[in-house]
Every structure is written in C-alpha cells, then in structure tokens.
Amino acid sequence: MNAYTYLAIAIFAEVIATASMKAVKGLSTPAPLLLMICGYAVAFWMLTLVVRSIPVGIAYAIWSGLGIVLISIAALVIYGQKLDIPAMLGMALIVAGVVVIQVFSKTTGH
C-alpha cells in the first residue's frame, strides 16, 4: 500500500477512536473503551508507516486537519453536536490549508 492509503486508514481509525471516547464511562462500558484503544493503536501504527515516506510535518498536518473536520461531522451525526458559523469557517480554513499543502507544496512526497 502507498503512504496515502496508510494515512487514510490512520485518519479513519483516529476518528472512530475519538468518537468512541464520549461513550466511555470508565470500565463500565467495555465496547467503546476497546474501540477507542484499538482505534488509537491502529491510527498511530499507520502514522508510523506514513512518516517513512511523507515528511512528518506534512503527514501530521493532513492527519490532524482532516481528523478535526471528520470528527466534527461524526459528532454531529452520532451525538447531535452542532457547530456555529465561526467553527465551520475555521474548519474550512483548515481544509484549505491541507489543499494548499497537497497542491502547491513540493515536500508532500507525491
């Protein structure tokens, strides 16, 4: 697999883990706890594979930027948490930053 496939898996696993975090109530809810632990383990494992071929700063910018947006969407769908206009504008700027990195940066490891 290529680095961007690993990065997509890392982002997806991190979103699952973070979305599960709200449902964790100590050891009384083992399923969300296990999902959170496994999700973060997979996310960081995949991220270690990503940084072998994509610069760390670029990989982390994409991982964290897209993770923020996707977890916000997941929180809306799963928990009904809505964002206001300034929050959505800020996330749009994050996405714009990721696009600028991907389209214009020569350090992305394409």
Tab-separated table of N, CA, C and O in Angstrom:
chain	number	residue	atom	x	y	z
A	1	MET	N	0.839	-1.191	0.000
A	1	MET	CA	0.000	0.000	0.000
A	1	MET	C	0.878	1.246	0.000
A	1	MET	O	1.969	1.224	0.554
A	2	ASN	N	0.341	2.320	-0.540
A	2	ASN	CA	1.127	3.542	-0.537
A	2	ASN	C	0.857	4.356	0.733
A	2	ASN	O	-0.065	4.061	1.496
A	3	ALA	N	1.650	5.368	0.945
A	3	ALA	CA	1.588	6.150	2.179
A	3	ALA	C	0.241	6.836	2.363
A	3	ALA	O	-0.249	6.957	3.492
A	4	TYR	N	-0.384	7.266	1.288
A	4	TYR	CA	-1.671	7.952	1.413
A	4	TYR	C	-2.794	6.994	1.794
A	4	TYR	O	-3.759	7.390	2.438
A	5	THR	N	-2.673	5.730	1.428
A	5	THR	CA	-3.634	4.728	1.883
A	5	THR	C	-3.477	4.523	3.385
A	5	THR	O	-4.470	4.485	4.130
A	6	TYR	N	-2.228	4.401	3.841
A	6	TYR	CA	-1.982	4.286	5.280
A	6	TYR	C	-2.491	5.517	6.027
A	6	TYR	O	-3.051	5.413	7.117
A	7	LEU	N	-2.300	6.683	5.425
A	7	LEU	CA	-2.758	7.920	6.056
A	7	LEU	C	-4.284	7.938	6.166
A	7	LEU	O	-4.830	8.335	7.193
A	8	ALA	N	-4.973	7.499	5.137
A	8	ALA	CA	-6.447	7.430	5.185
A	8	ALA	C	-6.908	6.476	6.279
A	8	ALA	O	-7.853	6.782	7.022
A	9	ILE	N	-6.242	5.339	6.405
A	9	ILE	CA	-6.582	4.381	7.464
A	9	ILE	C	-6.323	5.001	8.833
A	9	ILE	O	-7.141	4.862	9.753
A	10	ALA	N	-5.204	5.706	8.976
A	10	ALA	CA	-4.874	6.364	10.245
A	10	ALA	C	-5.938	7.390	10.621
A	10	ALA	O	-6.357	7.467	11.774
A	11	ILE	N	-6.363	8.171	9.658
A	11	ILE	CA	-7.380	9.198	9.922
A	11	ILE	C	-8.698	8.539	10.310
A	11	ILE	O	-9.332	8.934	11.294
A	12	PHE	N	-9.110	7.538	9.560
A	12	PHE	CA	-10.361	6.839	9.844
A	12	PHE	C	-10.334	6.203	11.235
A	12	PHE	O	-11.292	6.321	11.998
A	13	ALA	N	-9.231	5.552	11.587
A	13	ALA	CA	-9.110	4.906	12.904
A	13	ALA	C	-9.131	5.941	14.025
A	13	ALA	O	-9.750	5.717	15.075
A	14	GLU	N	-8.488	7.075	13.800
A	14	GLU	CA	-8.466	8.125	14.823
A	14	GLU	C	-9.853	8.723	15.024
A	14	GLU	O	-10.257	9.016	16.148
A	15	VAL	N	-10.605	8.891	13.953
A	15	VAL	CA	-11.966	9.418	14.060
A	15	VAL	C	-12.850	8.441	14.829
A	15	VAL	O	-13.630	8.845	15.702
A	16	ILE	N	-12.737	7.166	14.543
A	16	ILE	CA	-13.506	6.155	15.277
A	16	ILE	C	-13.144	6.181	16.762
A	16	ILE	O	-14.020	6.164	17.633
A	17	ALA	N	-11.854	6.239	17.051
A	17	ALA	CA	-11.400	6.248	18.446
A	17	ALA	C	-11.895	7.490	19.178
A	17	ALA	O	-12.387	7.398	20.312
A	18	THR	N	-11.790	8.636	18.551
A	18	THR	CA	-12.198	9.874	19.195
A	18	THR	C	-13.706	9.929	19.371
A	18	THR	O	-14.198	10.370	20.411
A	19	ALA	N	-14.455	9.471	18.382
A	19	ALA	CA	-15.913	9.432	18.507
A	19	ALA	C	-16.343	8.482	19.624
A	19	ALA	O	-17.328	8.736	20.319
A	20	SER	N	-15.600	7.411	19.823
A	20	SER	CA	-15.919	6.446	20.882
A	20	SER	C	-15.634	7.002	22.264
A	20	SER	O	-16.241	6.564	23.252
A	21	MET	N	-14.731	7.953	22.345
A	21	MET	CA	-14.300	8.484	23.631
A	21	MET	C	-15.468	9.029	24.461
A	21	MET	O	-15.527	8.841	25.673
A	22	LYS	N	-16.416	9.689	23.821
A	22	LYS	CA	-17.551	10.268	24.542
A	22	LYS	C	-18.407	9.189	25.206
A	22	LYS	O	-19.000	9.430	26.251
A	23	ALA	N	-18.448	8.003	24.624
A	23	ALA	CA	-19.266	6.915	25.159
A	23	ALA	C	-18.571	6.128	26.269
A	23	ALA	O	-19.198	5.307	26.939
A	24	VAL	N	-17.290	6.372	26.488
A	24	VAL	CA	-16.546	5.641	27.516
A	24	VAL	C	-16.895	6.203	28.889
A	24	VAL	O	-16.794	7.392	29.134
A	25	LYS	N	-17.333	5.307	29.758
A	25	LYS	CA	-17.647	5.675	31.139
A	25	LYS	C	-16.861	4.743	32.063
A	25	LYS	O	-17.435	3.899	32.744
A	26	GLY	N	-15.557	4.887	31.997
A	26	GLY	CA	-14.702	4.009	32.787
A	26	GLY	C	-14.762	2.589	32.267
A	26	GLY	O	-14.959	2.349	31.082
A	27	LEU	N	-14.625	1.643	33.137
A	27	LEU	CA	-14.648	0.232	32.743
A	27	LEU	C	-16.063	-0.312	32.638
A	27	LEU	O	-16.254	-1.473	32.317
A	28	SER	N	-17.061	0.522	32.899
A	28	SER	CA	-18.454	0.058	32.832
A	28	SER	C	-18.960	-0.048	31.395
A	28	SER	O	-20.017	-0.631	31.161
A	29	THR	N	-18.234	0.509	30.453
A	29	THR	CA	-18.607	0.421	29.037
A	29	THR	C	-17.425	-0.121	28.236
A	29	THR	O	-16.701	0.628	27.595
A	30	PRO	N	-17.230	-1.440	28.281
A	30	PRO	CA	-16.022	-2.006	27.655
A	30	PRO	C	-15.977	-1.877	26.135
A	30	PRO	O	-14.892	-1.722	25.573
A	31	ALA	N	-17.102	-1.913	25.440
A	31	ALA	CA	-17.070	-1.855	23.971
A	31	ALA	C	-16.502	-0.521	23.466
A	31	ALA	O	-15.570	-0.527	22.656
A	32	PRO	N	-17.023	0.628	23.923
A	32	PRO	CA	-16.429	1.883	23.442
A	32	PRO	C	-14.976	2.049	23.891
A	32	PRO	O	-14.160	2.609	23.153
A	33	LEU	N	-14.641	1.555	25.072
A	33	LEU	CA	-13.268	1.644	25.564
A	33	LEU	C	-12.329	0.842	24.662
A	33	LEU	O	-11.267	1.323	24.263
A	34	LEU	N	-12.742	-0.362	24.323
A	34	LEU	CA	-11.941	-1.210	23.444
A	34	LEU	C	-11.820	-0.595	22.048
A	34	LEU	O	-10.734	-0.589	21.452
A	35	LEU	N	-12.919	-0.025	21.551
A	35	LEU	CA	-12.898	0.636	20.255
A	35	LEU	C	-11.945	1.821	20.273
A	35	LEU	O	-11.186	2.038	19.324
A	36	MET	N	-11.950	2.575	21.358
A	36	MET	CA	-11.064	3.725	21.485
A	36	MET	C	-9.592	3.286	21.515
A	36	MET	O	-8.766	3.819	20.769
A	37	ILE	N	-9.281	2.308	22.332
A	37	ILE	CA	-7.899	1.829	22.452
A	37	ILE	C	-7.400	1.259	21.124
A	37	ILE	O	-6.312	1.602	20.653
A	38	CYS	N	-8.205	0.410	20.504
A	38	CYS	CA	-7.801	-0.198	19.227
A	38	CYS	C	-7.701	0.854	18.125
A	38	CYS	O	-6.778	0.812	17.307
A	39	GLY	N	-8.630	1.797	18.120
A	39	GLY	CA	-8.604	2.849	17.109
A	39	GLY	C	-7.342	3.676	17.180
A	39	GLY	O	-6.694	3.935	16.156
A	40	TYR	N	-6.975	4.090	18.386
A	40	TYR	CA	-5.746	4.876	18.523
A	40	TYR	C	-4.507	4.041	18.215
A	40	TYR	O	-3.557	4.542	17.614
A	41	ALA	N	-4.525	2.767	18.591
A	41	ALA	CA	-3.377	1.900	18.283
A	41	ALA	C	-3.190	1.782	16.772
A	41	ALA	O	-2.072	1.924	16.261
A	42	VAL	N	-4.275	1.542	16.052
A	42	VAL	CA	-4.197	1.439	14.592
A	42	VAL	C	-3.777	2.776	13.987
A	42	VAL	O	-2.929	2.823	13.082
A	43	ALA	N	-4.352	3.869	14.492
A	43	ALA	CA	-4.041	5.194	13.948
A	43	ALA	C	-2.552	5.506	14.067
A	43	ALA	O	-1.919	5.926	13.093
A	44	PHE	N	-1.983	5.279	15.232
A	44	PHE	CA	-0.565	5.596	15.407
A	44	PHE	C	0.339	4.606	14.689
A	44	PHE	O	1.406	4.983	14.192
A	45	TRP	N	-0.076	3.361	14.589
A	45	TRP	CA	0.701	2.380	13.834
A	45	TRP	C	0.751	2.790	12.355
A	45	TRP	O	1.818	2.811	11.738
A	46	MET	N	-0.401	3.139	11.796
A	46	MET	CA	-0.438	3.566	10.397
A	46	MET	C	0.360	4.858	10.202
A	46	MET	O	1.058	5.016	9.201
A	47	LEU	N	0.261	5.763	11.167
A	47	LEU	CA	1.003	7.020	11.050
A	47	LEU	C	2.512	6.770	11.044
A	47	LEU	O	3.248	7.456	10.333
A	48	THR	N	2.974	5.770	11.786
A	48	THR	CA	4.410	5.454	11.747
A	48	THR	C	4.828	4.940	10.372
A	48	THR	O	5.953	5.178	9.941
A	49	LEU	N	3.914	4.254	9.685
A	49	LEU	CA	4.215	3.796	8.331
A	49	LEU	C	4.201	4.966	7.348
A	49	LEU	O	4.992	5.005	6.407
A	50	VAL	N	3.310	5.915	7.574
A	50	VAL	CA	3.187	7.084	6.697
A	50	VAL	C	4.463	7.912	6.703
A	50	VAL	O	4.959	8.326	5.656
A	51	VAL	N	4.999	8.172	7.896
A	51	VAL	CA	6.143	9.087	8.002
A	51	VAL	C	7.442	8.492	7.460
A	51	VAL	O	8.456	9.185	7.414
A	52	ARG	N	7.409	7.266	7.018
A	52	ARG	CA	8.578	6.694	6.342
A	52	ARG	C	8.769	7.312	4.957
A	52	ARG	O	9.885	7.338	4.448
A	53	SER	N	7.661	7.786	4.357
A	53	SER	CA	7.779	8.329	3.005
A	53	SER	C	7.201	9.732	2.837
A	53	SER	O	7.448	10.367	1.815
A	54	ILE	N	6.448	10.212	3.800
A	54	ILE	CA	5.922	11.581	3.765
A	54	ILE	C	6.537	12.322	4.941
A	54	ILE	O	6.580	11.779	6.055
A	55	PRO	N	7.020	13.548	4.745
A	55	PRO	CA	7.598	14.297	5.860
A	55	PRO	C	6.627	14.380	7.048
A	55	PRO	O	5.410	14.516	6.870
A	56	VAL	N	7.163	14.285	8.252
A	56	VAL	CA	6.357	14.238	9.470
A	56	VAL	C	5.400	15.425	9.566
A	56	VAL	O	4.215	15.254	9.871
A	57	GLY	N	5.889	16.622	9.317
A	57	GLY	CA	5.045	17.810	9.429
A	57	GLY	C	3.877	17.785	8.465
A	57	GLY	O	2.756	18.149	8.818
A	58	ILE	N	4.129	17.342	7.244
A	58	ILE	CA	3.076	17.269	6.234
A	58	ILE	C	2.071	16.185	6.617
A	58	ILE	O	0.855	16.402	6.585
A	59	ALA	N	2.561	15.018	6.994
A	59	ALA	CA	1.670	13.920	7.380
A	59	ALA	C	0.799	14.317	8.570
A	59	ALA	O	-0.414	14.072	8.587
A	60	TYR	N	1.411	14.963	9.548
A	60	TYR	CA	0.652	15.349	10.735
A	60	TYR	C	-0.355	16.442	10.420
A	60	TYR	O	-1.475	16.437	10.943
A	61	ALA	N	-0.004	17.371	9.551
A	61	ALA	CA	-0.942	18.435	9.168
A	61	ALA	C	-2.177	17.837	8.497
A	61	ALA	O	-3.309	18.227	8.812
A	62	ILE	N	-1.967	16.906	7.607
A	62	ILE	CA	-3.095	16.267	6.918
A	62	ILE	C	-3.908	15.429	7.901
A	62	ILE	O	-5.135	15.504	7.948
A	63	TRP	N	-3.223	14.635	8.711
A	63	TRP	CA	-3.880	13.753	9.675
A	63	TRP	C	-4.723	14.540	10.670
A	63	TRP	O	-5.894	14.244	10.876
A	64	SER	N	-4.135	15.550	11.254
A	64	SER	CA	-4.869	16.302	12.270
A	64	SER	C	-5.941	17.191	11.642
A	64	SER	O	-7.052	17.293	12.160
A	65	GLY	N	-5.638	17.811	10.499
A	65	GLY	CA	-6.609	18.691	9.858
A	65	GLY	C	-7.858	17.951	9.412
A	65	GLY	O	-8.984	18.350	9.728
A	66	LEU	N	-7.671	16.870	8.685
A	66	LEU	CA	-8.828	16.098	8.236
A	66	LEU	C	-9.519	15.399	9.404
A	66	LEU	O	-10.747	15.255	9.408
A	67	GLY	N	-8.740	15.002	10.402
A	67	GLY	CA	-9.337	14.396	11.598
A	67	GLY	C	-10.277	15.348	12.310
A	67	GLY	O	-11.370	14.963	12.747
A	68	ILE	N	-9.888	16.616	12.426
A	68	ILE	CA	-10.735	17.623	13.074
A	68	ILE	C	-12.063	17.758	12.342
A	68	ILE	O	-13.134	17.765	12.961
A	69	VAL	N	-11.999	17.860	11.045
A	69	VAL	CA	-13.218	18.025	10.257
A	69	VAL	C	-14.095	16.773	10.349
A	69	VAL	O	-15.302	16.859	10.592
A	70	LEU	N	-13.497	15.607	10.171
A	70	LEU	CA	-14.275	14.367	10.178
A	70	LEU	C	-14.859	14.052	11.554
A	70	LEU	O	-15.987	13.555	11.644
A	71	ILE	N	-14.123	14.340	12.623
A	71	ILE	CA	-14.680	14.074	13.954
A	71	ILE	C	-15.826	15.037	14.242
A	71	ILE	O	-16.792	14.685	14.925
A	72	SER	N	-15.764	16.238	13.708
A	72	SER	CA	-16.867	17.177	13.881
A	72	SER	C	-18.124	16.683	13.162
A	72	SER	O	-19.233	16.798	13.683
A	73	ILE	N	-17.934	16.123	11.981
A	73	ILE	CA	-19.069	15.535	11.250
A	73	ILE	C	-19.614	14.323	12.005
A	73	ILE	O	-20.829	14.165	12.162
A	74	ALA	N	-18.714	13.473	12.501
A	74	ALA	CA	-19.149	12.302	13.273
A	74	ALA	C	-19.896	12.722	14.532
A	74	ALA	O	-20.922	12.119	14.880
A	75	ALA	N	-19.420	13.751	15.216
A	75	ALA	CA	-20.091	14.225	16.434
A	75	ALA	C	-21.481	14.775	16.119
A	75	ALA	O	-22.414	14.600	16.895
A	76	LEU	N	-21.633	15.396	14.964
A	76	LEU	CA	-22.945	15.883	14.550
A	76	LEU	C	-23.891	14.712	14.299
A	76	LEU	O	-25.011	14.680	14.803
A	77	VAL	N	-23.412	13.714	13.544
A	77	VAL	CA	-24.250	12.569	13.178
A	77	VAL	C	-24.558	11.688	14.392
A	77	VAL	O	-25.708	11.306	14.610
A	78	ILE	N	-23.548	11.381	15.199
A	78	ILE	CA	-23.723	10.438	16.306
A	78	ILE	C	-24.336	11.092	17.540
A	78	ILE	O	-25.238	10.531	18.169
A	79	TYR	N	-23.849	12.274	17.899
A	79	TYR	CA	-24.241	12.902	19.163
A	79	TYR	C	-25.096	14.159	18.996
A	79	TYR	O	-25.503	14.761	19.981
A	80	GLY	N	-25.347	14.582	17.763
A	80	GLY	CA	-26.153	15.770	17.527
A	80	GLY	C	-25.466	17.074	17.899
A	80	GLY	O	-26.117	18.092	18.102
A	81	GLN	N	-24.142	17.063	17.979
A	81	GLN	CA	-23.389	18.265	18.342
A	81	GLN	C	-23.234	19.153	17.106
A	81	GLN	O	-22.641	18.754	16.116
A	82	LYS	N	-23.792	20.364	17.212
A	82	LYS	CA	-23.758	21.287	16.083
A	82	LYS	C	-22.666	22.326	16.264
A	82	LYS	O	-22.319	22.695	17.376
A	83	LEU	N	-22.142	22.797	15.138
A	83	LEU	CA	-21.109	23.828	15.141
A	83	LEU	C	-21.716	25.158	14.709
A	83	LEU	O	-22.628	25.188	13.883
A	84	ASP	N	-21.170	26.235	15.244
A	84	ASP	CA	-21.616	27.547	14.800
A	84	ASP	C	-20.807	27.981	13.579
A	84	ASP	O	-19.873	27.302	13.150
A	85	ILE	N	-21.182	29.128	13.025
A	85	ILE	CA	-20.545	29.617	11.798
A	85	ILE	C	-19.032	29.831	11.976
A	85	ILE	O	-18.254	29.409	11.111
A	86	PRO	N	-18.569	30.466	13.067
A	86	PRO	CA	-17.116	30.630	13.205
A	86	PRO	C	-16.363	29.295	13.256
A	86	PRO	O	-15.278	29.174	12.691
A	87	ALA	N	-16.950	28.281	13.900
A	87	ALA	CA	-16.293	26.964	13.940
A	87	ALA	C	-16.211	26.357	12.546
A	87	ALA	O	-15.178	25.800	12.163
A	88	MET	N	-17.292	26.456	11.787
A	88	MET	CA	-17.281	25.914	10.425
A	88	MET	C	-16.315	26.687	9.533
A	88	MET	O	-15.627	26.089	8.702
A	89	LEU	N	-16.240	28.000	9.708
A	89	LEU	CA	-15.288	28.808	8.942
A	89	LEU	C	-13.850	28.403	9.270
A	89	LEU	O	-13.012	28.243	8.373
A	90	GLY	N	-13.568	28.209	10.548
A	90	GLY	CA	-12.234	27.770	10.955
A	90	GLY	C	-11.872	26.427	10.343
A	90	GLY	O	-10.750	26.226	9.873
A	91	MET	N	-12.822	25.505	10.318
A	91	MET	CA	-12.566	24.199	9.714
A	91	MET	C	-12.386	24.302	8.211
A	91	MET	O	-11.590	23.561	7.629
A	92	ALA	N	-13.110	25.202	7.583
A	92	ALA	CA	-12.924	25.421	6.142
A	92	ALA	C	-11.505	25.921	5.871
A	92	ALA	O	-10.878	25.521	4.886
A	93	LEU	N	-10.986	26.760	6.764
A	93	LEU	CA	-9.607	27.237	6.614
A	93	LEU	C	-8.609	26.094	6.799
A	93	LEU	O	-7.581	26.049	6.114
A	94	ILE	N	-8.909	25.185	7.708
A	94	ILE	CA	-8.045	24.008	7.896
A	94	ILE	C	-8.019	23.175	6.614
A	94	ILE	O	-6.955	22.766	6.140
A	95	VAL	N	-9.190	22.916	6.053
A	95	VAL	CA	-9.269	22.152	4.808
A	95	VAL	C	-8.529	22.879	3.691
A	95	VAL	O	-7.792	22.266	2.916
A	96	ALA	N	-8.689	24.195	3.625
A	96	ALA	CA	-7.973	24.979	2.612
A	96	ALA	C	-6.469	24.835	2.792
A	96	ALA	O	-5.729	24.712	1.804
A	97	GLY	N	-6.004	24.808	4.028
A	97	GLY	CA	-4.581	24.623	4.288
A	97	GLY	C	-4.085	23.275	3.812
A	97	GLY	O	-3.003	23.166	3.223
A	98	VAL	N	-4.866	22.228	4.050
A	98	VAL	CA	-4.495	20.891	3.579
A	98	VAL	C	-4.451	20.866	2.051
A	98	VAL	O	-3.537	20.296	1.455
A	99	VAL	N	-5.410	21.505	1.417
A	99	VAL	CA	-5.428	21.563	-0.057
A	99	VAL	C	-4.196	22.305	-0.574
A	99	VAL	O	-3.541	21.854	-1.522
A	100	VAL	N	-3.857	23.423	0.034
A	100	VAL	CA	-2.669	24.184	-0.379
A	100	VAL	C	-1.421	23.317	-0.260
A	100	VAL	O	-0.581	23.290	-1.160
A	101	ILE	N	-1.311	22.588	0.849
A	101	ILE	CA	-0.157	21.697	1.033
A	101	ILE	C	-0.110	20.660	-0.084
A	101	ILE	O	0.939	20.438	-0.697
A	102	GLN	N	-1.237	20.029	-0.357
A	102	GLN	CA	-1.273	18.957	-1.350
A	102	GLN	C	-1.037	19.458	-2.768
A	102	GLN	O	-0.368	18.792	-3.560
A	103	VAL	N	-1.571	20.607	-3.085
A	103	VAL	CA	-1.489	21.088	-4.466
A	103	VAL	C	-0.180	21.840	-4.752
A	103	VAL	O	0.415	21.664	-5.812
A	104	PHE	N	0.279	22.627	-3.803
A	104	PHE	CA	1.398	23.519	-4.088
A	104	PHE	C	2.734	23.152	-3.445
A	104	PHE	O	3.768	23.588	-3.905
A	105	SER	N	2.719	22.358	-2.400
A	105	SER	CA	3.961	22.055	-1.698
A	105	SER	C	4.766	20.997	-2.449
A	105	SER	O	4.225	20.000	-2.910
A	106	LYS	N	6.052	21.208	-2.504
A	106	LYS	CA	6.955	20.224	-3.111
A	106	LYS	C	7.462	19.224	-2.081
A	106	LYS	O	8.205	18.308	-2.409
A	107	THR	N	7.067	19.384	-0.812
A	107	THR	CA	7.546	18.485	0.245
A	107	THR	C	6.545	17.415	0.637
A	107	THR	O	6.746	16.715	1.608
A	108	THR	N	5.476	17.256	-0.119
A	108	THR	CA	4.428	16.310	0.272
A	108	THR	C	4.760	14.857	-0.003
A	108	THR	O	4.069	13.982	0.473
A	109	GLY	N	5.764	14.577	-0.751
A	109	GLY	CA	6.141	13.186	-1.012
A	109	GLY	C	5.292	12.505	-2.068
A	109	GLY	O	5.074	11.315	-2.003
A	110	HIS	N	4.808	13.254	-3.038
A	110	HIS	CA	3.981	12.670	-4.112
A	110	HIS	C	4.803	11.733	-4.942
A	110	HIS	O	5.896	11.871	-5.241
